[in-house]
Each structure stands twice: as C-alpha cells, then as structure tokens.
GROMACS .gro file of C-alpha atoms in nm:
model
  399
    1UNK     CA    1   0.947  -3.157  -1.525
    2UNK     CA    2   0.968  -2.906  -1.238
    3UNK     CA    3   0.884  -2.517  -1.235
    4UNK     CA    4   1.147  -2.273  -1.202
    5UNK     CA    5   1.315  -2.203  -0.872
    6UNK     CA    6   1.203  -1.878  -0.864
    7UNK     CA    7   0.848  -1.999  -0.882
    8UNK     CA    8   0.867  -2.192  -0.615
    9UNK     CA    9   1.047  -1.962  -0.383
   10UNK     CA   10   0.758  -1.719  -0.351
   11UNK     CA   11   0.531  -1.797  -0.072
   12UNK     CA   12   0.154  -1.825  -0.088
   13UNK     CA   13  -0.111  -1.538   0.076
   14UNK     CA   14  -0.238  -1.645   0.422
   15UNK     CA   15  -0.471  -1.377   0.315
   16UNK     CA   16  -0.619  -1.498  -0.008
   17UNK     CA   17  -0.799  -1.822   0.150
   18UNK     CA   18  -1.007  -1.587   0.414
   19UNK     CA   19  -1.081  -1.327   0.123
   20UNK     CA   20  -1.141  -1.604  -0.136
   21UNK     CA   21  -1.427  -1.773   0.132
   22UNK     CA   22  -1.555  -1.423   0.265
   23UNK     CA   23  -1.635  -1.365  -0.136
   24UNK     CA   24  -1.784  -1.699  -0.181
   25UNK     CA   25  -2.009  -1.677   0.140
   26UNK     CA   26  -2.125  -1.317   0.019
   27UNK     CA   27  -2.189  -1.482  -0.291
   28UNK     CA   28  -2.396  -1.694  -0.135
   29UNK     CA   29  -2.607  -1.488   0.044
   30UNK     CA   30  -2.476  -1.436   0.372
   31UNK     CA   31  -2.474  -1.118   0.499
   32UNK     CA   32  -2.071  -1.078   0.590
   33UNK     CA   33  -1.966  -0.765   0.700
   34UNK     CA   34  -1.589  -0.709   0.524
   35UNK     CA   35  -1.298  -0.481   0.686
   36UNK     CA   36  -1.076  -0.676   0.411
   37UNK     CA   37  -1.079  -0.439   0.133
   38UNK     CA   38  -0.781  -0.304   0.033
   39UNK     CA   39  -0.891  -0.046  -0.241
   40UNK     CA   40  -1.169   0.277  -0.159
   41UNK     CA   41  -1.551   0.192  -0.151
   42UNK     CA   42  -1.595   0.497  -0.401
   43UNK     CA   43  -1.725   0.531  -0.732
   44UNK     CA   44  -1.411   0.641  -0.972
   45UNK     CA   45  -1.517   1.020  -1.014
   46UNK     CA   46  -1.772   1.151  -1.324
   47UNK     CA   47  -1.537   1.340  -1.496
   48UNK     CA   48  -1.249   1.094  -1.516
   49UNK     CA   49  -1.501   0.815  -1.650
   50UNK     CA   50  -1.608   1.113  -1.853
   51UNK     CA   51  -1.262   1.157  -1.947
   52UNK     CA   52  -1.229   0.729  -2.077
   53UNK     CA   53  -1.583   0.777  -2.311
   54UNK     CA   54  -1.394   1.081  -2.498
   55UNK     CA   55  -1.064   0.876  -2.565
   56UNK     CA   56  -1.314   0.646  -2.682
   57UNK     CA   57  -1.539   0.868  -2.899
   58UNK     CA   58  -1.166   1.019  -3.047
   59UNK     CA   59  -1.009   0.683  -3.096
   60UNK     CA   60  -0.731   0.674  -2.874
   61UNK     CA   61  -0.672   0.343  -2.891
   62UNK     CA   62  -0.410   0.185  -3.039
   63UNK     CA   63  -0.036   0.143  -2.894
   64UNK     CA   64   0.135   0.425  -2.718
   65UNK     CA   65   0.503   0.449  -2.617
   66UNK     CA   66   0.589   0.150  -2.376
   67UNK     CA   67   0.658   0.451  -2.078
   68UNK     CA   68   0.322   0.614  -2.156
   69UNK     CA   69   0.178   0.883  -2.348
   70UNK     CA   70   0.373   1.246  -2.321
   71UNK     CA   71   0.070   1.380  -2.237
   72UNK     CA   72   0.041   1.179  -1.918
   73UNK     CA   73   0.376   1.172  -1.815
   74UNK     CA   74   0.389   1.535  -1.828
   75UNK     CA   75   0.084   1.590  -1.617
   76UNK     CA   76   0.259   1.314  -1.342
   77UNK     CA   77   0.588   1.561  -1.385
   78UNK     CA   78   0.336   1.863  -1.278
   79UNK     CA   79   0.203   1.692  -1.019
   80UNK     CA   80   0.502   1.586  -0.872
   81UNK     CA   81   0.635   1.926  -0.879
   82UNK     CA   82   0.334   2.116  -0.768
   83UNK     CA   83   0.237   1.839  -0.472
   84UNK     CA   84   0.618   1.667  -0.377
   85UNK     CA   85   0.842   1.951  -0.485
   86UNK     CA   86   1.024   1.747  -0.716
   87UNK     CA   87   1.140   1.816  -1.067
   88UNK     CA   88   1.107   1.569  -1.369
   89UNK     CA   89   1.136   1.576  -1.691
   90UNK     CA   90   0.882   1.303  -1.859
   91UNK     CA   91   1.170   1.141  -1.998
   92UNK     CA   92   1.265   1.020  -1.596
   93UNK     CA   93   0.868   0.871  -1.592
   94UNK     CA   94   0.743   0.543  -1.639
   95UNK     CA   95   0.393   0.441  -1.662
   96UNK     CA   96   0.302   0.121  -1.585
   97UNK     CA   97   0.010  -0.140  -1.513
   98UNK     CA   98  -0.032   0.007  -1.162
   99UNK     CA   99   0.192   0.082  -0.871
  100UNK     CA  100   0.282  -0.290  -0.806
  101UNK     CA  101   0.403  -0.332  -1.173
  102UNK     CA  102   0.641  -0.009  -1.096
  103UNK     CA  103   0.753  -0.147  -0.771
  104UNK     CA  104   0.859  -0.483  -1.004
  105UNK     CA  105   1.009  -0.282  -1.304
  106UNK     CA  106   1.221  -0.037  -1.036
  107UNK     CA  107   1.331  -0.389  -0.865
  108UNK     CA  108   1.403  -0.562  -1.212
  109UNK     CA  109   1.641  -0.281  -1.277
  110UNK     CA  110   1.834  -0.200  -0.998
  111UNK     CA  111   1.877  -0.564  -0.805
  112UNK     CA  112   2.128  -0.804  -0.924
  113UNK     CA  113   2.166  -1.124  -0.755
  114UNK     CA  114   2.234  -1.153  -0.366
  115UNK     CA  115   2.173  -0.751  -0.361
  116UNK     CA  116   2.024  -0.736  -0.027
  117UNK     CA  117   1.669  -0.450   0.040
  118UNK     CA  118   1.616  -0.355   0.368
  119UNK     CA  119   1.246  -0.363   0.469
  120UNK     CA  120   1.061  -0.215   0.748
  121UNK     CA  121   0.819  -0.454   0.935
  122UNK     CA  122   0.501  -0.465   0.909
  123UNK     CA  123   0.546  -0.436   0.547
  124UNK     CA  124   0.269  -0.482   0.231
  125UNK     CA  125   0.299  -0.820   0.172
  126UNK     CA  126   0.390  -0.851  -0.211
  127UNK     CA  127   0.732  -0.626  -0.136
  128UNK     CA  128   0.934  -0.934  -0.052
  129UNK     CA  129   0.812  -1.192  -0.299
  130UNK     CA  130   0.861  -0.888  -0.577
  131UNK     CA  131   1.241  -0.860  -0.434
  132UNK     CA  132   1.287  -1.211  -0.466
  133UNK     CA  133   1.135  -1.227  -0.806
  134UNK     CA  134   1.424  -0.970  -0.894
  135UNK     CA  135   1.693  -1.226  -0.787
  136UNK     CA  136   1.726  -0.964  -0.444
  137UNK     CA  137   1.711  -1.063  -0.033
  138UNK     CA  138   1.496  -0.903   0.185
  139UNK     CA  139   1.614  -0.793   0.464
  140UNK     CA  140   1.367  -0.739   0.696
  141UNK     CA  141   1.383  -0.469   1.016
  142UNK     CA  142   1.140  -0.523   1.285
  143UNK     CA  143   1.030  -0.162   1.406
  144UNK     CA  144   0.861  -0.084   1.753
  145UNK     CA  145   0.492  -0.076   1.855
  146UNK     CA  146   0.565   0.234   2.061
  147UNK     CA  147   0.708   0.401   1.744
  148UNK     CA  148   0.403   0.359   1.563
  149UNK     CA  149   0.606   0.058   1.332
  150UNK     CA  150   0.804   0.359   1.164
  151UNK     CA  151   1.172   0.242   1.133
  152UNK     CA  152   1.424   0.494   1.273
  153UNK     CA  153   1.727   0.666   1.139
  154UNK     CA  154   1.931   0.404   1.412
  155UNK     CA  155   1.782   0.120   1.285
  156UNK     CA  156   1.800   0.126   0.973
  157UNK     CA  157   2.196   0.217   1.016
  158UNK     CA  158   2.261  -0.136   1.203
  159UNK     CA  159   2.050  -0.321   0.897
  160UNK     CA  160   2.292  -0.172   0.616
  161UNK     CA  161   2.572  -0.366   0.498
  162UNK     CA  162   2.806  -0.430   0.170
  163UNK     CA  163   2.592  -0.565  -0.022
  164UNK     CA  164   2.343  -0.310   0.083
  165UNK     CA  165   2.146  -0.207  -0.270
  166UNK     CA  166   1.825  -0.040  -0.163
  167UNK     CA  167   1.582   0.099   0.145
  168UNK     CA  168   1.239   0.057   0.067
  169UNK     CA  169   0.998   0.320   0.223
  170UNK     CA  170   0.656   0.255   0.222
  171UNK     CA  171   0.491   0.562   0.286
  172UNK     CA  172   0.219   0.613   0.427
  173UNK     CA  173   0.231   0.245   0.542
  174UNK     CA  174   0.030  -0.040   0.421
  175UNK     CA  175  -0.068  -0.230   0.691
  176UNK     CA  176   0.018   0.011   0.961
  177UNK     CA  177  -0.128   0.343   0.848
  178UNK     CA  178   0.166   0.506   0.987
  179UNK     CA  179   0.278   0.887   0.812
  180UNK     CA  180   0.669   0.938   0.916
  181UNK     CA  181   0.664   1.327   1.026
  182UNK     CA  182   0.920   1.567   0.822
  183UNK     CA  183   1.190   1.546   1.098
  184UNK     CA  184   1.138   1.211   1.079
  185UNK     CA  185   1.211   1.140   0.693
  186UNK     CA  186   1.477   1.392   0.721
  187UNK     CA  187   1.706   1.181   0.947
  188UNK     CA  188   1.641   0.854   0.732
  189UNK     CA  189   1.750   1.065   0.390
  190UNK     CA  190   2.046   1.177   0.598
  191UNK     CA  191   2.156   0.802   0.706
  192UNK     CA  192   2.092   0.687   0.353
  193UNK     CA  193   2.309   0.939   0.193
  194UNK     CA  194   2.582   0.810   0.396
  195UNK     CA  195   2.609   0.511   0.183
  196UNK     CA  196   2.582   0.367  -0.174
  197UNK     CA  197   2.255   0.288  -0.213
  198UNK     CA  198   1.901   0.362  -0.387
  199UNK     CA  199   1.582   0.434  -0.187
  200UNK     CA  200   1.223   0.313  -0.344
  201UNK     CA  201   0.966   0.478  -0.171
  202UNK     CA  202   0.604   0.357  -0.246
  203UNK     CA  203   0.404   0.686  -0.191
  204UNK     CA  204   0.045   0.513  -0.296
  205UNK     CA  205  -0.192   0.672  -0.023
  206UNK     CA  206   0.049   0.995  -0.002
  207UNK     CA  207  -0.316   1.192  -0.044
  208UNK     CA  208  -0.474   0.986   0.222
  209UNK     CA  209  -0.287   1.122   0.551
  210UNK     CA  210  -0.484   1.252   0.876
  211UNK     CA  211  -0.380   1.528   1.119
  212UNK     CA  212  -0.044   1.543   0.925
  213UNK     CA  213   0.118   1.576   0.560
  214UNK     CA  214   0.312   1.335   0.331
  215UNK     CA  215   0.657   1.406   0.268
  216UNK     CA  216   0.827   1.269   0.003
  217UNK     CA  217   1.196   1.160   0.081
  218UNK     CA  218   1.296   1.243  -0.250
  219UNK     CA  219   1.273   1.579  -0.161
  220UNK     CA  220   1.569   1.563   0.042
  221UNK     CA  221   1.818   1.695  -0.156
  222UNK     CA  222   1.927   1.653  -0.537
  223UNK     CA  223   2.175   1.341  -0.432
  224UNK     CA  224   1.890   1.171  -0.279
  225UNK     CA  225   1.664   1.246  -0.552
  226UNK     CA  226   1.907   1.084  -0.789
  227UNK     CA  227   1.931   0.804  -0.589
  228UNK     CA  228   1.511   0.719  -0.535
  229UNK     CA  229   1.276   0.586  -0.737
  230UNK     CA  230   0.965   0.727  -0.632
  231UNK     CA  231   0.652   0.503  -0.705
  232UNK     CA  232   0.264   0.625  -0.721
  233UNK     CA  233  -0.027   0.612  -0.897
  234UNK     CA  234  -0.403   0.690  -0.961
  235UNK     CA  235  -0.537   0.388  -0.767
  236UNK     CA  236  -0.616   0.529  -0.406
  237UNK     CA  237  -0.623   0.923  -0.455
  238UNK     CA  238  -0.871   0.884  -0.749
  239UNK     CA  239  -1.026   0.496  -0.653
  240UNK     CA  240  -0.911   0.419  -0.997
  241UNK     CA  241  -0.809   0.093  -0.861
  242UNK     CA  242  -0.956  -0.136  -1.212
  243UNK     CA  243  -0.820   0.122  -1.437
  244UNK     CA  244  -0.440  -0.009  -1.364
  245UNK     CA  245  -0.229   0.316  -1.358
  246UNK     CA  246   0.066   0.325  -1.181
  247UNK     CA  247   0.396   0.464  -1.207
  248UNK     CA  248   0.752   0.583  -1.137
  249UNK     CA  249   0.960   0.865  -1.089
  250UNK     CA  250   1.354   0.779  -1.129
  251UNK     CA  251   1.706   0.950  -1.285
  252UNK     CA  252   1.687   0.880  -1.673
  253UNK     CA  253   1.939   0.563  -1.665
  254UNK     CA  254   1.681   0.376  -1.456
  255UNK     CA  255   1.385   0.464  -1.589
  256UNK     CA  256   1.517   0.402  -1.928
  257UNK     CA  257   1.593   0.085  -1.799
  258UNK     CA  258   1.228   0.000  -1.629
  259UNK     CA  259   1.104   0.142  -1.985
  260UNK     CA  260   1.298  -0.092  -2.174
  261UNK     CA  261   1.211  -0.439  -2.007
  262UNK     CA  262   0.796  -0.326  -1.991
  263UNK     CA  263   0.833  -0.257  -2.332
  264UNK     CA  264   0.972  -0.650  -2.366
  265UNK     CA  265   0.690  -0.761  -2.140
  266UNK     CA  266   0.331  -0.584  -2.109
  267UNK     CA  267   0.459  -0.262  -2.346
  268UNK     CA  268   0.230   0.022  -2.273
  269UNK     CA  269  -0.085   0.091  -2.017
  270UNK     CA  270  -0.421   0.058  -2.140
  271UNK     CA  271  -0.453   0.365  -2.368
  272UNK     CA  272  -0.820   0.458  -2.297
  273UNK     CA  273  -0.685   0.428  -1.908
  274UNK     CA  274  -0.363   0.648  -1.975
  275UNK     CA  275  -0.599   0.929  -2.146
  276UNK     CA  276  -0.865   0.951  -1.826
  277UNK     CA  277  -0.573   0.950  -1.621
  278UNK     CA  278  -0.422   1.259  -1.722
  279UNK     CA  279  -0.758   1.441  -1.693
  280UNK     CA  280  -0.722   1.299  -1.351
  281UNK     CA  281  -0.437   1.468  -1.281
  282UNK     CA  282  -0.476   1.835  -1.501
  283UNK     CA  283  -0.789   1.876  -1.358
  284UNK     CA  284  -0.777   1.968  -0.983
  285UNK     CA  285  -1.074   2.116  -0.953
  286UNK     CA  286  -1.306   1.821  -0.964
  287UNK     CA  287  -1.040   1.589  -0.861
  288UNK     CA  288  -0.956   1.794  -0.531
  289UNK     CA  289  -1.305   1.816  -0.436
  290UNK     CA  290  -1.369   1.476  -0.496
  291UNK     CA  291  -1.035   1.422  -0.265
  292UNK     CA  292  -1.134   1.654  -0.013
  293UNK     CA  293  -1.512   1.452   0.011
  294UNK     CA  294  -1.310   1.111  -0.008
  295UNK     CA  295  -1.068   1.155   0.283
  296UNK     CA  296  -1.345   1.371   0.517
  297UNK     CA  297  -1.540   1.063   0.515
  298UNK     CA  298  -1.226   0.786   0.567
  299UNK     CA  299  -1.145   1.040   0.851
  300UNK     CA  300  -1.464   0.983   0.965
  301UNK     CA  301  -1.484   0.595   1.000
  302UNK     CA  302  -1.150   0.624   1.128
  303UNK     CA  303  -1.263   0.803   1.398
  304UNK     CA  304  -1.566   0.555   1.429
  305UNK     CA  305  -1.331   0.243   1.416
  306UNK     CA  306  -1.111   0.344   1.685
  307UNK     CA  307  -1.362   0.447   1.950
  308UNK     CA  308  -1.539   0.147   1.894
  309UNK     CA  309  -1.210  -0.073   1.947
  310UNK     CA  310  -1.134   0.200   2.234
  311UNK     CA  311  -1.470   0.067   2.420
  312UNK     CA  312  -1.396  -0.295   2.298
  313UNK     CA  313  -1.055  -0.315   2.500
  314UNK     CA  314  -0.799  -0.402   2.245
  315UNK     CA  315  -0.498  -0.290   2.127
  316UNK     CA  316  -0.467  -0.111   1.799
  317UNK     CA  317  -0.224   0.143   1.644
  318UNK     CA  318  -0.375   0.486   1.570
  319UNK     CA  319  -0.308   0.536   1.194
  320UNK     CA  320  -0.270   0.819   1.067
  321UNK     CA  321  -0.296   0.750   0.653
  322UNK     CA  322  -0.438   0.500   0.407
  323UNK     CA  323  -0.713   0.326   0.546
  324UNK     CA  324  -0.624   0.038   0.773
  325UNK     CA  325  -0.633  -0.012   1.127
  326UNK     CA  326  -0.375  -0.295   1.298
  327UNK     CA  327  -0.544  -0.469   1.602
  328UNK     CA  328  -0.312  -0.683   1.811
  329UNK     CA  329  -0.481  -1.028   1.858
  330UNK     CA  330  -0.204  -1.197   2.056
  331UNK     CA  331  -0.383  -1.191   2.407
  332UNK     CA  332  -0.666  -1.445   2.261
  333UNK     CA  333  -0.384  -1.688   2.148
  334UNK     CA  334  -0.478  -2.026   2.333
  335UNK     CA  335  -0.813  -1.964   2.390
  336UNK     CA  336  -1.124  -2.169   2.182
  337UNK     CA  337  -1.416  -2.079   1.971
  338UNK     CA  338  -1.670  -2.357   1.937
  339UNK     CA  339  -1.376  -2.610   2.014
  340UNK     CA  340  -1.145  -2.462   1.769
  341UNK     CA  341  -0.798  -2.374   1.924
  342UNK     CA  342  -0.650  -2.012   1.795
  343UNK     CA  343  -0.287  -2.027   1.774
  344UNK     CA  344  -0.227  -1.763   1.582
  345UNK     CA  345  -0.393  -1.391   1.355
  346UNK     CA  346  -0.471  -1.662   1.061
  347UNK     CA  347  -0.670  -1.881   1.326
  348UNK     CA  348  -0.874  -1.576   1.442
  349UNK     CA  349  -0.948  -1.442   1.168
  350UNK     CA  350  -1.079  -1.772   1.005
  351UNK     CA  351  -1.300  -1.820   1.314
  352UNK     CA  352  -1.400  -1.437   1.303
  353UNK     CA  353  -1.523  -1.519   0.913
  354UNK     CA  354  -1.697  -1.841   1.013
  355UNK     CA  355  -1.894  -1.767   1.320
  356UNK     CA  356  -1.918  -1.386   1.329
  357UNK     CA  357  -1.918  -1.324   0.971
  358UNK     CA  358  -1.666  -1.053   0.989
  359UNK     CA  359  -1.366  -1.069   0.712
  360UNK     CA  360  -1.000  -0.911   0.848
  361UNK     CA  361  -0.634  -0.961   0.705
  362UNK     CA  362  -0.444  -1.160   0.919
  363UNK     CA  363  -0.095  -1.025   0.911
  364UNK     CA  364   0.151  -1.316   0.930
  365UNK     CA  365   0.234  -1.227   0.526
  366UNK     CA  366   0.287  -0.867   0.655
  367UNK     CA  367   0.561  -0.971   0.929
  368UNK     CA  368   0.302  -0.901   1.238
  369UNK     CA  369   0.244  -1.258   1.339
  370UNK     CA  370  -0.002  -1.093   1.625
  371UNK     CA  371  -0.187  -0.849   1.439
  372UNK     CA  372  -0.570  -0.848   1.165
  373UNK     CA  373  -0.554  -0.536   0.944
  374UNK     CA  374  -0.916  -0.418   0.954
  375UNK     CA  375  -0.988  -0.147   0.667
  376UNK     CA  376  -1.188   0.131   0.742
  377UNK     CA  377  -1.321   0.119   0.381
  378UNK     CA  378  -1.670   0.029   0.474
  379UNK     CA  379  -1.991   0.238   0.524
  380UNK     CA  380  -2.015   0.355   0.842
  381UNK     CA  381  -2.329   0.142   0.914
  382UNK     CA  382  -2.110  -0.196   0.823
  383UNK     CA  383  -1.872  -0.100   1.119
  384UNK     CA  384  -2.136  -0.073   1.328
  385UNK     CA  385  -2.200  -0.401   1.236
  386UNK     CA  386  -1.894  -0.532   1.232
  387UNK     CA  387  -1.741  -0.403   1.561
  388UNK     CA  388  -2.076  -0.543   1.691
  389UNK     CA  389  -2.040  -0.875   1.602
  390UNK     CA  390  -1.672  -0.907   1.665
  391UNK     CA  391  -1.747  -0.768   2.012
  392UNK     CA  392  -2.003  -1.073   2.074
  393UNK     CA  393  -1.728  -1.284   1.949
  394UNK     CA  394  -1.424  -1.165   2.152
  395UNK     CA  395  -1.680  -1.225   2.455
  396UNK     CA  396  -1.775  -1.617   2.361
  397UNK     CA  397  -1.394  -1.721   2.352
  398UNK     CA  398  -1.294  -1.921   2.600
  399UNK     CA  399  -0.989  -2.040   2.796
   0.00000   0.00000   0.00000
C-alpha cells in the first residue's frame, strides 16, 4: 500500500533539520544563539490574554459558525476599512486556524487542476507545496537582487499565460523583508487587471514596515478588489502566533466557498481565541501602543543587524518589513570548516549551528539557493552574540 500522490509530491523543509537540532542542543544546555525564529520574541499583550480569561469566565465556548463569530468578523471588516481602505461586509470574511490555513482554503477554492500561480522568488516556503496540495503549478519568477527581490509590473507580464489562475503577492515579503512602494503595487494591479485572473496577497507583517507604509493591492480599484483574496491575521501585529487566528478577505462566492470546505474539515477557530481576538482588534488603544513599542524595538535590531553585517563584509538586502534579514552566502561556497566542504546555504548553516552555535534558515526551500534568512527577533544582546560568533566563524573558513 502506497500514500497518495499528492503526499508524496510535497517536498521536505531543508529548514526543519537545522531548527529541529538548534532546539535539541538548547535543550541540552548549550548556549545557541538563534536568528531562526520566525514569529516575535514578545509576550501576547495583557489585555488580549485579559480578553481569553473573560470568554472563559462567560463561557464562550462551545461551536461558533465555521467562518467565525459576527463579532469578529465585523471587527476584521473595521479594520480593513479603517487601516487598507477596503470595504467588507462580514459575510466576504473567513476566519480560519491562522493565515496559512487561509492561504490553503483561498487555494482549495479557486485552483482546479493544471491552474498554473505565478510566484515571486524568494518566496515563504509553504506557498508552493500549499499550491500543489490544491491540485495547482507554481510558477515561479525569479526577481532581481538590485530590485530588492520585488517582482515588476514587466515580469510578471512575460510569466502570465492561458492557464494563468492567480498572482500571489506576498507582502511585506517573507524571506526578503521587502515593502513594494505605492507606485510600485499600482503598476502590478494595472498588469493584473489586464487579464483573467485572481490575486492572493498574504499581507501578514503589513504592520511591521520601516521607513515606508503597506499598501494593500486590493485597494486598487473595485475590479481588483473583486478579483483578490486578501489574507491576514493576528499572529505578527499582536505576537498571537499560538492563539491560531488567521483569515481572509474575498467577494462572497469565494469566501462562501473557503467557508464551506473549513466547515467540512477543522469547522470553526478556537472560540476562546476568536473572542480575545476581536478585543485585539476593537481596542486600538492598547493594541497600537503595544504596536508602536513592538516595531520601535524590531527597528532597532534592524538597525543593529545590518551595521554589524555592514562591518562584517557581506552581502545582505536592506529590508524594510517583517523581521528577516537575507545574507548572501555564495562567496564561501568551496571553502572548509574543520574539513567539512560547504557546497551550498544548507551546508553553512549546518556548520554555523555546529561549531559557532548560531541557528539561520538556509533558503534553498525559499528559491535563494545562496542566501540564510537571519531574523532580527532576538534581544539585542543575542545579536551581539551572534554576529560575534559568526564573525569568528566566517574568519576560520578556509580555501
């Protein structure tokens, strides 16, 4: 007996072996220093863990509709309106088990077999297997270091084709940190409304953006906000990332549609989590200055991170959202650690973890074969440390 082809087409993590051993030699006492975290170092706020005791002490929990509560999805309706400019209805809103579970239920039902989704590299690694999952082919566009690995208008007109079914925006970019500027989105809308096709643009760290603002391409114009799917949730603005609240923004066909197969497969978000998460939202006074604290200090270690890699010599892309920094590995290709050979981002990173006790992402499963992801969610103290010690080990490689 064999598992299903669609099992076996999705393709492992490069990343989960060096996070799976950084945990384990944490675990056992070793003092590693981790830029792998993909979620913020902060405490979820007072008032929205406030916010889970009181659905508790009033005994919200039993079953709510499969899309979510009307109470949250009208608060993600004002927010989307008040921060995005864009007007919903909570009948067009989907609540799901986080973002990743909306990017699946969007993909489940829009894709039909051989539908092809054209995806700007570096990407987050879980888009493709997701599209693949949904019976769709990614179609990957390589964008330009000198661009800052934002796709252009041009570009992404030579990747469309018949069978052509969606663009999918990630924005601002996981691993890249990239925020496309207005002028920017504007002339990707444009191309897209050219042709028959959906956009589904992942907005997750829209708060988290540096010396520029998020615009949503949804905002376009009423066609293209028929045509996207916009996908968000609680998980990086509020560091809600356990709580598992994510969700979508689509025309009422589709989202009745993503509504209908969760309700066949998890059915509704934890209740207790779907309560706190709509004080999360209504209540902008403590959750704006809990923002405001949030992104001063990521702003902060960015800074840190990329004067430190400034003095170190290498190549790195300035982000300018989320919290990751890219740094280009390629020029140590060939050269040894302790006998070891690094061929490639996997190979450096696994000697980084073993020798210098520093964790990073490689990238290969992003589609940056010469690139670590380093995330800048860390005290400032551990990228002291960390910068430090892969400083010492950058200068013990040898030809």
């Amino acid at each position: 007996m064999e598992i299903a082809n669609r099992a076996k087409a999705i393709a492992p993590s490069l990343t989960l072996e060096i996070t799976a051993r950084a945990k384990k030699m944490k675990a056992d006492g070793m003092k590693v220093v981790s830029f792998a975290a993909g979620e913020p170092d902060f405490n979820t706020p007072d008032y929205i863990m406030d916010a889970g005791r009181e659905a508790l002490d009033k005994g919200c929990t039993k079953y709510t509709p499969a899309a979510g509560t009307l109470n949250l999805r009208s608060a993600i309706c004002e927010k989307l309106k008040n921060d995005n400019a864009l007007d919903y209805e909570p009948s067009n809103i989907v609540v799901s088990n986080g973002a990743k579970h909306s990017l699946f239920n969007a993909f489940m039902a829009i894709l039909d077999p051989g539908d092809e989704v054209i995806i700007p590299s570096p990407y987050w690694l879980s888009y493709p297997e997701i599209v693949k999952m949904a019976g769709g082919v990614p179609v990957f566009v390589q964008t330009k270091s000198e661009n800052s690995f934002k796709i252009t208008a041009d570009e992404l007109e030579h990747a469309i084709t018949d069978k052509t079914k969606v663009f999918l925006l990630n924005n601002p970019n996981n691993p890249t940190g990239a925020v496309y500027t207005r002028s920017e989105i504007n002339a990707l809308a444009a191309a897209v409304e050219k042709h028959k096709m959906y956009v589904v643009s992942d907005e997750i760290y829209e708060k988290l953006t540096y010396e520029r603002s998020h615009h949503s391409i949804a905002a376009y114009s009423d066609i293209l906000k028929e045509r996207t799917i916009v996908v968000n949730g609680l998980s990086k603005t509020y560091s809600m990332t356990g709580w598992r609240v994510g969700y979508a923004a689509a025309n009422e066909k589709i989202a009745s549609a993503m509504a209908s197969m969760q309700s066949h497969s998890t059915s509704n978000v934890n209740s207790i989590a779907q309560y706190a998460s709509a004080v999360a939202l209504t209540d902008r006074l403590h959750g704006d200055a809990f923002l405001e604290g949030m992104k001063a200090a990521f702003d902060a270690r960015r800074a840190l991170m990329m004067l430190r890699l400034q003095r170190l010599g290498v190549e790195f892309i300035e982000p300018k959202g989320a919290f990751y920094i890219m740094m280009s590995v390629s020029r140590f290709f060939g050269k040894r650690y302790d006998g070891m050979r690094i061929r490639s981002a996997f190979d450096f990173a696994s000697a980084l973890l073993e020798h210098a006790l520093v964790a990073v992402v490689p990238c290969e499963s992003f589609g940056a074969p010469d690139y670590v992801r380093l995330s800048y969610a860390a005290s400032e103290i551990d990228i002291e440390r960390g910068i430090n010690a892969l400083s010492t080990f950058i200068s013990q490689l040898k030809d």
